[in-house]
Amino acid sequence: MKLAEYSIDALEQLHGQVQAEYLRLRERTLSINMARGVPSSEQLDLSNALLELSLAGDYLAEDGTDCRNYMGQQGLPEARRLFAPLLGLPAEQTVVSGNSSLALMYDCLAFAMHNGFPESSMPWQQEPQTVAFLCPVPGYDRHFTLCESFGVRMIPVPLLDDGPDMDVVRRLVSEDSTIRGMWCVPKYSNPTGTVYSDEVIEALASMQTAALDFRLFWDDAYTLHHLTSDAIEISNIYQACVRHGHPDRALVFGSTSKMTFAGAGLALFGSSKANVEWWLSHASIRSVGPDKLNQLRHVRYLKDLDGLKSLMDGHRKLLAPRFSAVLHQLDSHLRPFGFASWSEPKGGYFISLNILPGTARHAVALARAVGVNLTSAGSCYPHGHDPLDQHLRIAPSSPGLSDLEAAAQAICTCVLLAACERLISK
Ligand code: PMP
């Protein structure tokens, strides 16, 4: 029977049972972290060859660059050639730099605030009205924190099954010239697993914007991170923007954080020639050049796109059973009550769980009290504010399988307990 159909007596009886289950959980000493999308140590082990690969005596890149030295701001040619297809840009318009794509996004926003883009009439921070970004929700919390730290106003936009609600997006960007950017995680979105449809990508590339220097911050973090044998491909945003006369619109980001080592991989950026030149001119003020030895190691280890894809297949084999374990628990323990819904992603790192409105914060607190650490409720919304207080983000990647099953069961108990308490108190 669905929870909504329970009489008050039946609800109280269920509450008693769930509370007893919760008290049993309190007696166990679980300590399971599912707060962030961190690769497991088995996943990291897949790339241990990188640690063994010695560059001693062989540290020259193909163009003769001594990788131990300064310079090479745009990244090694062979590294750019290897990773350019991930971004869908030519190697000449690809940058390989640093170890964190989030840092590249931060830099792009910082350069825009401080200097503006080539066609901006002034640095964004000098605009008389605060600049704004569209934020599809639920979305990636660190995008929102980044905006917050620069004082960028955030405008939430609903994320539908095939991408952001384009009726809302089109209307807002055409009317409001303070809207200068938009966050997009186009494939296996964090946290919903959403894949943008060709129509949505076409609409984002073609839409008319009131701001002349509008940018899509296209964070393709999960482009090769399939969880099924269906290796989904999406349209090329850069080519679509060029076709519609907006060649400078998309700033495309990616990284090997969840391919090789999360803390010691390579970050990727690609865009129009003008945007890459713009980036290089500002980046060269900030740094004398990236770590090219790590780039060389990555190229020698991965070799080519096929090498990368076979590594990703190794990740899929480790991740897919973890996702299945969580989904199975949700199916067994929550489905019958009919009040919760969740994503069944075909890739990426997260499961989105929508529970009874008004209970997400409480459920997260209940889970924390029994040793299951979830992402704070609300964090997938600007300023941490989920207006319905109903969304949870589950990150199944790092715990082992038996811990995951225990954690997922505990989450179901907490979600059900929070729902019973809410309904009884009404
Ligand atoms: N973008 C998205 C959508 C992510 O989910 C993450 C990691 N959770 C990142 C960027 C961070 O990437 P990086 O390690 O390259 O900074």
Short mmCIF file of C-alpha atoms and ligand atoms in Angstrom, two decimals:
data_model
loop_
_atom_site.label_atom_id
_atom_site.label_comp_id
_atom_site.label_asym_id
_atom_site.label_seq_id
_atom_site.Cartn_x
_atom_site.Cartn_y
_atom_site.Cartn_z
CA MET A 1 0.00 0.00 0.00
CA LYS A 2 1.19 3.53 -0.79
CA LEU A 3 2.16 5.65 2.21
CA ALA A 4 -0.33 8.32 1.15
CA GLU A 5 -3.17 5.80 1.59
CA TYR A 6 -2.22 4.83 5.18
CA SER A 7 -4.74 5.60 7.93
CA ILE A 8 -3.32 7.33 11.01
CA ASP A 9 -3.38 3.99 12.89
CA ALA A 10 -1.52 2.19 10.11
CA LEU A 11 0.94 5.06 9.97
CA GLU A 12 1.61 4.84 13.68
CA GLN A 13 2.14 1.12 13.44
CA LEU A 14 4.60 1.55 10.57
CA HIS A 15 6.34 4.32 12.50
CA GLY A 16 6.85 1.94 15.42
CA GLN A 17 8.37 -0.70 13.16
CA VAL A 18 10.66 1.75 11.37
CA GLN A 19 11.72 3.33 14.65
CA ALA A 20 12.66 -0.10 16.03
CA GLU A 21 14.70 -0.72 12.89
CA TYR A 22 16.36 2.67 13.33
CA LEU A 23 17.24 1.88 16.95
CA ARG A 24 18.85 -1.37 15.79
CA LEU A 25 20.90 0.68 13.32
CA ARG A 26 22.08 2.92 16.15
CA GLU A 27 23.51 -0.09 17.89
CA ARG A 28 25.64 -0.98 14.87
CA THR A 29 28.68 1.13 14.36
CA LEU A 30 28.44 2.03 10.71
CA SER A 31 30.90 4.57 9.39
CA ILE A 32 30.22 5.00 5.70
CA ASN A 33 30.89 8.09 3.66
CA MET A 34 28.64 8.63 0.66
CA ALA A 35 28.86 12.41 0.63
CA ARG A 36 31.14 12.98 -2.36
CA GLY A 37 31.79 11.33 -5.69
CA VAL A 38 35.19 9.96 -4.77
CA PRO A 39 36.68 7.03 -6.73
CA SER A 40 37.31 3.90 -4.66
CA SER A 41 40.84 2.72 -4.03
CA GLU A 42 40.23 -0.19 -6.46
CA GLN A 43 39.47 2.39 -9.13
CA LEU A 44 42.64 4.30 -8.32
CA ASP A 45 44.58 1.04 -8.49
CA LEU A 46 43.62 0.74 -12.16
CA SER A 47 46.12 3.50 -12.93
CA ASN A 48 48.99 2.44 -10.68
CA ALA A 49 51.13 1.97 -13.78
CA LEU A 50 51.35 5.76 -13.78
CA LEU A 51 53.28 5.55 -10.54
CA GLU A 52 55.67 3.02 -11.92
CA LEU A 53 56.24 4.77 -15.22
CA SER A 54 59.65 6.36 -15.05
CA LEU A 55 60.53 9.38 -17.13
CA ALA A 56 64.15 9.32 -16.03
CA GLY A 57 66.30 9.92 -19.09
CA ASP A 58 63.25 10.35 -21.32
CA TYR A 59 61.53 13.59 -20.43
CA LEU A 60 61.36 15.27 -23.84
CA ALA A 61 57.98 15.80 -25.50
CA GLU A 62 57.54 15.09 -29.19
CA ASP A 63 58.30 18.71 -30.12
CA GLY A 64 61.51 18.64 -28.08
CA THR A 65 60.03 20.45 -25.06
CA ASP A 66 61.99 19.60 -21.91
CA CYS A 67 59.07 18.71 -19.65
CA ARG A 68 61.09 19.43 -16.52
CA ASN A 69 61.28 23.09 -17.42
CA TYR A 70 58.96 26.11 -17.39
CA MET A 71 56.60 27.18 -20.21
CA GLY A 72 54.24 25.23 -22.46
CA GLN A 73 51.17 27.04 -21.12
CA GLN A 74 48.71 25.33 -23.47
CA GLY A 75 49.95 21.82 -22.70
CA LEU A 76 52.00 19.30 -24.65
CA PRO A 77 50.92 18.74 -28.27
CA GLU A 78 50.60 14.97 -27.74
CA ALA A 79 48.47 15.49 -24.61
CA ARG A 80 46.22 17.96 -26.43
CA ARG A 81 45.87 15.55 -29.35
CA LEU A 82 44.94 12.70 -27.01
CA PHE A 83 42.31 14.62 -25.03
CA ALA A 84 40.88 16.98 -27.68
CA PRO A 85 38.29 14.39 -28.83
CA LEU A 86 36.87 14.32 -25.29
CA LEU A 87 36.03 17.99 -25.57
CA GLY A 88 35.04 17.77 -29.24
CA LEU A 89 37.54 20.44 -30.27
CA PRO A 90 40.66 20.45 -32.43
CA ALA A 91 43.95 19.99 -30.55
CA GLU A 92 44.93 23.59 -31.43
CA GLN A 93 41.89 24.79 -29.49
CA THR A 94 42.48 22.50 -26.53
CA VAL A 95 44.33 23.33 -23.33
CA VAL A 96 45.72 20.72 -20.94
CA SER A 97 46.63 22.37 -17.67
CA GLY A 98 46.76 21.57 -13.98
CA ASN A 99 44.91 18.75 -12.26
CA SER A 100 41.45 20.19 -11.62
CA SER A 101 38.83 21.28 -14.13
CA LEU A 102 37.05 23.10 -11.31
CA ALA A 103 40.15 25.26 -10.97
CA LEU A 104 39.96 26.05 -14.72
CA MET A 105 36.31 27.04 -14.32
CA TYR A 106 37.26 29.17 -11.35
CA ASP A 107 39.96 30.85 -13.42
CA CYS A 108 37.62 31.53 -16.35
CA LEU A 109 35.12 33.14 -14.01
CA ALA A 110 37.87 35.06 -12.21
CA PHE A 111 39.32 36.32 -15.53
CA ALA A 112 35.81 37.34 -16.67
CA MET A 113 35.11 39.18 -13.42
CA HIS A 114 38.50 40.83 -13.41
CA ASN A 115 38.93 41.55 -17.13
CA GLY A 116 35.82 40.54 -19.06
CA PHE A 117 35.84 38.47 -22.28
CA PRO A 118 37.28 39.99 -25.50
CA GLU A 119 33.86 41.34 -26.56
CA SER A 120 32.76 42.48 -23.07
CA SER A 121 32.23 46.20 -22.68
CA MET A 122 33.85 46.07 -19.22
CA PRO A 123 35.04 43.57 -16.60
CA TRP A 124 32.00 41.78 -15.18
CA GLN A 125 32.74 43.01 -11.67
CA GLN A 126 32.46 46.63 -12.86
CA GLU A 127 29.02 46.16 -14.38
CA PRO A 128 26.51 48.47 -12.72
CA GLN A 129 24.22 45.50 -12.08
CA THR A 130 25.46 42.24 -10.57
CA VAL A 131 26.00 39.59 -13.24
CA ALA A 132 23.95 36.41 -13.06
CA PHE A 133 24.28 32.73 -14.06
CA LEU A 134 21.53 30.28 -14.89
CA CYS A 135 21.81 27.21 -12.69
CA PRO A 136 19.94 24.07 -13.76
CA VAL A 137 18.72 22.37 -10.56
CA PRO A 138 19.44 20.03 -9.00
CA GLY A 139 23.05 20.69 -9.98
CA TYR A 140 26.68 20.44 -8.90
CA ASP A 141 27.17 22.14 -5.54
CA ARG A 142 30.70 23.36 -6.29
CA HIS A 143 29.47 25.32 -9.33
CA PHE A 144 27.12 27.15 -7.02
CA THR A 145 29.75 27.77 -4.35
CA LEU A 146 32.00 29.17 -7.05
CA CYS A 147 29.32 31.68 -8.11
CA GLU A 148 28.65 32.51 -4.48
CA SER A 149 32.31 33.26 -3.86
CA PHE A 150 32.37 35.77 -6.75
CA GLY A 151 29.04 37.34 -5.80
CA VAL A 152 27.43 36.09 -9.03
CA ARG A 153 23.64 36.02 -8.74
CA MET A 154 22.24 32.53 -9.33
CA ILE A 155 18.96 31.89 -11.08
CA PRO A 156 17.69 28.31 -10.70
CA VAL A 157 16.22 26.70 -13.81
CA PRO A 158 14.43 23.33 -13.70
CA LEU A 159 16.44 20.42 -15.08
CA LEU A 160 14.05 18.20 -17.04
CA ASP A 161 14.64 14.66 -18.30
CA ASP A 162 16.38 15.87 -21.46
CA GLY A 163 18.24 18.88 -20.05
CA PRO A 164 17.39 22.36 -18.76
CA ASP A 165 13.86 23.65 -19.35
CA MET A 166 14.57 25.53 -22.57
CA ASP A 167 11.35 27.56 -22.52
CA VAL A 168 12.50 29.11 -19.26
CA VAL A 169 16.13 29.45 -20.40
CA ARG A 170 15.23 31.10 -23.74
CA ARG A 171 12.93 33.59 -22.07
CA LEU A 172 15.38 34.54 -19.33
CA VAL A 173 18.48 34.96 -21.52
CA SER A 174 16.60 36.96 -24.14
CA GLU A 175 15.11 39.38 -21.59
CA ASP A 176 17.88 39.86 -19.03
CA SER A 177 21.28 41.20 -20.13
CA THR A 178 22.75 40.66 -16.66
CA ILE A 179 22.66 36.89 -17.35
CA ARG A 180 26.20 36.21 -18.57
CA GLY A 181 26.58 32.51 -18.07
CA MET A 182 25.00 29.17 -17.49
CA TRP A 183 26.26 25.96 -15.89
CA CYS A 184 25.76 22.83 -17.94
CA VAL A 185 26.82 19.27 -17.11
CA PRO A 186 25.55 17.83 -20.38
CA LYS A 187 26.17 14.13 -19.89
CA TYR A 188 25.38 12.00 -16.85
CA SER A 189 24.78 15.21 -14.97
CA ASN A 190 25.76 15.61 -11.33
CA PRO A 191 23.54 14.62 -9.48
CA THR A 192 20.65 13.46 -11.69
CA GLY A 193 22.47 11.53 -14.44
CA THR A 194 20.59 13.60 -17.02
CA VAL A 195 21.82 13.49 -20.62
CA TYR A 196 21.07 16.58 -22.68
CA SER A 197 19.14 15.79 -25.87
CA ASP A 198 20.30 16.95 -29.30
CA GLU A 199 17.35 19.39 -29.38
CA VAL A 200 18.36 20.98 -26.08
CA ILE A 201 21.99 21.32 -27.21
CA GLU A 202 20.85 22.86 -30.48
CA ALA A 203 18.61 25.29 -28.59
CA LEU A 204 21.43 26.31 -26.21
CA ALA A 205 23.71 26.96 -29.18
CA SER A 206 21.15 28.90 -31.22
CA MET A 207 19.25 30.93 -28.61
CA GLN A 208 19.41 34.71 -28.73
CA THR A 209 20.88 36.25 -25.61
CA ALA A 210 20.51 39.84 -24.46
CA ALA A 211 24.14 39.79 -23.23
CA LEU A 212 26.71 39.90 -26.04
CA ASP A 213 29.33 38.07 -23.96
CA PHE A 214 27.11 35.23 -22.71
CA ARG A 215 28.99 31.95 -22.04
CA LEU A 216 27.96 28.35 -21.50
CA PHE A 217 30.22 26.82 -18.86
CA TRP A 218 30.03 23.35 -20.43
CA ASP A 219 31.34 20.98 -17.77
CA ASP A 220 31.62 17.65 -19.56
CA ALA A 221 33.07 15.95 -16.49
CA TYR A 222 31.52 12.54 -17.20
CA THR A 223 31.89 12.17 -20.94
CA LEU A 224 33.39 8.65 -20.90
CA HIS A 225 31.93 7.59 -17.56
CA HIS A 226 29.36 5.07 -18.75
CA LEU A 227 27.71 2.64 -16.33
CA THR A 228 26.14 0.46 -19.02
CA SER A 229 27.29 -0.91 -22.36
CA ASP A 230 25.33 1.93 -23.95
CA ALA A 231 28.15 4.45 -24.48
CA ILE A 232 25.93 7.48 -24.98
CA GLU A 233 27.17 10.19 -27.34
CA ILE A 234 25.78 13.71 -27.31
CA SER A 235 25.98 16.49 -29.94
CA ASN A 236 29.08 18.61 -30.19
CA ILE A 237 28.31 21.92 -28.47
CA TYR A 238 31.19 23.84 -30.05
CA GLN A 239 30.22 22.86 -33.59
CA ALA A 240 26.57 23.68 -32.89
CA CYS A 241 27.56 27.13 -31.57
CA VAL A 242 29.71 27.75 -34.67
CA ARG A 243 26.85 26.69 -36.94
CA HIS A 244 24.55 29.19 -35.27
CA GLY A 245 27.01 32.08 -35.45
CA HIS A 246 28.06 31.98 -31.78
CA PRO A 247 31.56 30.47 -31.98
CA ASP A 248 32.68 31.94 -28.65
CA ARG A 249 29.66 30.82 -26.63
CA ALA A 250 30.86 27.50 -25.19
CA LEU A 251 33.74 27.04 -22.72
CA VAL A 252 34.20 23.27 -22.59
CA PHE A 253 35.79 21.63 -19.54
CA GLY A 254 36.80 18.10 -18.63
CA SER A 255 39.43 16.23 -16.67
CA THR A 256 40.95 12.84 -16.02
CA SER A 257 40.09 13.12 -12.31
CA LYS A 258 37.80 10.11 -12.53
CA MET A 259 39.88 8.31 -15.13
CA THR A 260 43.38 8.14 -13.66
CA PHE A 261 43.98 9.79 -10.27
CA ALA A 262 41.38 12.17 -8.85
CA GLY A 263 44.03 14.28 -7.16
CA ALA A 264 46.81 13.94 -9.71
CA GLY A 265 45.20 13.83 -13.13
CA LEU A 266 44.98 16.41 -15.90
CA ALA A 267 42.46 19.19 -16.43
CA LEU A 268 41.14 20.07 -19.88
CA PHE A 269 39.68 23.19 -21.45
CA GLY A 270 38.67 23.88 -25.03
CA SER A 271 36.88 26.62 -26.89
CA SER A 272 37.09 28.97 -29.90
CA LYS A 273 40.51 30.25 -30.93
CA ALA A 274 39.61 33.66 -29.48
CA ASN A 275 38.64 32.19 -26.11
CA VAL A 276 41.75 30.02 -25.93
CA GLU A 277 43.93 33.05 -26.69
CA TRP A 278 42.02 35.00 -24.05
CA TRP A 279 42.58 32.21 -21.53
CA LEU A 280 46.28 31.90 -22.39
CA SER A 281 46.86 35.65 -22.04
CA HIS A 282 45.43 35.65 -18.50
CA ALA A 283 46.76 32.25 -17.43
CA SER A 284 50.29 33.30 -18.29
CA ILE A 285 50.01 36.05 -15.69
CA ARG A 286 48.96 33.50 -13.10
CA SER A 287 51.52 30.76 -13.82
CA VAL A 288 54.68 30.10 -15.81
CA GLY A 289 53.26 26.83 -17.09
CA PRO A 290 51.68 23.53 -16.07
CA ASP A 291 53.19 20.26 -14.85
CA LYS A 292 54.21 18.77 -18.19
CA LEU A 293 55.84 15.69 -16.64
CA ASN A 294 52.39 14.52 -15.53
CA GLN A 295 51.09 15.16 -19.02
CA LEU A 296 53.91 13.08 -20.49
CA ARG A 297 53.25 10.27 -18.01
CA HIS A 298 49.55 10.28 -18.92
CA VAL A 299 50.25 10.15 -22.65
CA ARG A 300 52.74 7.32 -22.28
CA TYR A 301 50.42 5.36 -20.01
CA LEU A 302 47.13 5.86 -21.88
CA LYS A 303 48.67 5.95 -25.38
CA ASP A 304 45.50 6.78 -27.30
CA LEU A 305 41.74 7.10 -27.09
CA ASP A 306 41.35 3.33 -27.15
CA GLY A 307 43.66 3.10 -24.13
CA LEU A 308 41.48 5.61 -22.34
CA LYS A 309 38.28 3.79 -23.25
CA SER A 310 39.61 0.49 -22.01
CA LEU A 311 40.59 2.12 -18.70
CA MET A 312 37.04 3.49 -18.45
CA ASP A 313 35.72 0.01 -19.00
CA GLY A 314 37.65 -1.04 -15.91
CA HIS A 315 35.95 1.75 -13.95
CA ARG A 316 32.55 0.69 -15.25
CA LYS A 317 33.08 -2.87 -14.03
CA LEU A 318 33.81 -1.58 -10.53
CA LEU A 319 31.10 1.08 -10.44
CA ALA A 320 28.12 -0.62 -12.07
CA PRO A 321 27.63 -3.25 -9.29
CA ARG A 322 27.80 -0.48 -6.68
CA PHE A 323 25.04 1.48 -8.38
CA SER A 324 22.98 -1.72 -8.81
CA ALA A 325 23.36 -2.52 -5.10
CA VAL A 326 21.96 0.87 -4.08
CA LEU A 327 19.18 0.81 -6.67
CA HIS A 328 18.19 -2.68 -5.54
CA GLN A 329 17.80 -1.51 -1.92
CA LEU A 330 15.75 1.52 -2.97
CA ASP A 331 13.57 -0.75 -5.06
CA SER A 332 12.97 -3.26 -2.26
CA HIS A 333 12.56 -0.85 0.66
CA LEU A 334 11.09 2.34 -0.77
CA ARG A 335 9.27 1.46 -4.01
CA PRO A 336 6.31 -0.23 -2.25
CA PHE A 337 5.50 2.99 -0.34
CA GLY A 338 5.16 5.05 -3.52
CA PHE A 339 6.35 8.39 -2.16
CA ALA A 340 9.99 8.45 -3.29
CA SER A 341 11.49 8.52 -6.76
CA TRP A 342 15.07 8.22 -7.94
CA SER A 343 17.28 8.38 -10.98
CA GLU A 344 18.64 5.23 -12.59
CA PRO A 345 21.67 6.77 -14.27
CA LYS A 346 23.44 5.31 -17.28
CA GLY A 347 26.65 6.98 -16.26
CA GLY A 348 28.33 9.42 -13.91
CA TYR A 349 28.78 9.22 -10.17
CA PHE A 350 25.46 9.90 -8.48
CA ILE A 351 21.92 8.79 -7.78
CA SER A 352 19.35 11.50 -7.13
CA LEU A 353 16.70 10.54 -4.61
CA ASN A 354 13.53 12.59 -4.16
CA ILE A 355 11.72 11.87 -0.92
CA LEU A 356 8.70 13.25 0.92
CA PRO A 357 8.81 17.08 0.67
CA GLY A 358 9.90 18.69 3.92
CA THR A 359 11.96 15.71 5.11
CA ALA A 360 15.35 15.80 3.35
CA ARG A 361 17.24 17.68 6.07
CA HIS A 362 15.81 15.44 8.76
CA ALA A 363 16.60 12.26 6.80
CA VAL A 364 20.23 13.36 6.29
CA ALA A 365 20.55 14.12 10.02
CA LEU A 366 19.04 10.72 10.92
CA ALA A 367 21.49 8.99 8.57
CA ARG A 368 24.45 10.89 9.99
CA ALA A 369 23.46 9.84 13.50
CA VAL A 370 23.76 6.17 12.49
CA GLY A 371 27.09 6.65 10.74
CA VAL A 372 26.02 7.16 7.12
CA ASN A 373 27.33 10.44 5.82
CA LEU A 374 25.34 11.90 2.92
CA THR A 375 25.79 15.18 1.03
CA SER A 376 24.07 17.92 3.05
CA ALA A 377 20.44 18.29 2.09
CA GLY A 378 19.93 21.28 -0.20
CA SER A 379 23.48 21.37 -1.48
CA CYS A 380 22.43 20.66 -5.07
CA TYR A 381 20.63 24.03 -5.10
CA PRO A 382 22.06 27.57 -5.11
CA HIS A 383 22.83 28.77 -1.58
CA GLY A 384 22.05 25.25 -0.30
CA HIS A 385 18.34 25.95 -0.51
CA ASP A 386 16.14 23.15 -1.80
CA PRO A 387 12.76 24.91 -1.80
CA LEU A 388 10.91 21.62 -1.28
CA ASP A 389 13.48 20.08 1.08
CA GLN A 390 13.08 16.77 -0.71
CA HIS A 391 16.29 16.04 -2.63
CA LEU A 392 19.12 13.72 -1.56
CA ARG A 393 22.30 13.01 -3.48
CA ILE A 394 23.79 9.54 -3.12
CA ALA A 395 27.40 8.86 -4.12
CA PRO A 396 27.90 5.08 -4.35
CA SER A 397 31.43 5.06 -5.80
CA SER A 398 33.74 4.74 -2.84
CA PRO A 399 32.35 2.34 -0.17
CA GLY A 400 32.79 -1.41 -0.67
CA LEU A 401 29.78 -3.49 -1.76
CA SER A 402 28.73 -4.79 1.64
CA ASP A 403 29.05 -1.35 3.24
CA LEU A 404 27.01 0.07 0.38
CA GLU A 405 24.19 -2.38 0.90
CA ALA A 406 24.12 -1.61 4.62
CA ALA A 407 24.27 2.14 3.94
CA ALA A 408 21.52 2.04 1.32
CA GLN A 409 19.27 0.06 3.65
CA ALA A 410 19.98 2.56 6.43
CA ILE A 411 19.12 5.43 4.08
CA CYS A 412 15.79 3.79 3.27
CA THR A 413 15.04 3.41 6.99
CA CYS A 414 15.91 7.08 7.65
CA VAL A 415 13.85 8.29 4.70
CA LEU A 416 10.87 6.24 5.82
CA LEU A 417 11.23 7.33 9.44
CA ALA A 418 11.40 11.00 8.43
CA ALA A 419 8.31 10.53 6.26
CA CYS A 420 6.30 8.81 9.03
CA GLU A 421 7.24 11.48 11.56
CA ARG A 422 6.23 14.23 9.15
CA LEU A 423 2.91 12.68 8.28
CA ILE A 424 2.06 11.89 11.90
CA SER A 425 2.90 15.41 13.04
CA LYS A 426 0.55 16.96 10.44
N1 PMP B 1 32.48 18.93 -12.50
C1 PMP B 1 31.58 18.05 -12.06
C2 PMP B 1 30.21 18.04 -12.64
C3 PMP B 1 31.92 17.16 -11.04
O1 PMP B 1 31.01 16.31 -10.58
C4 PMP B 1 33.23 17.19 -10.50
C5 PMP B 1 33.67 16.25 -9.42
N2 PMP B 1 32.76 15.88 -8.51
C6 PMP B 1 34.13 18.14 -11.00
C7 PMP B 1 33.73 18.98 -12.00
C8 PMP B 1 35.49 18.27 -10.44
O2 PMP B 1 36.40 17.96 -11.41
P1 PMP B 1 37.95 18.16 -11.19
O3 PMP B 1 38.43 17.07 -10.31
O4 PMP B 1 38.50 18.06 -12.58
O5 PMP B 1 38.17 19.52 -10.60
#
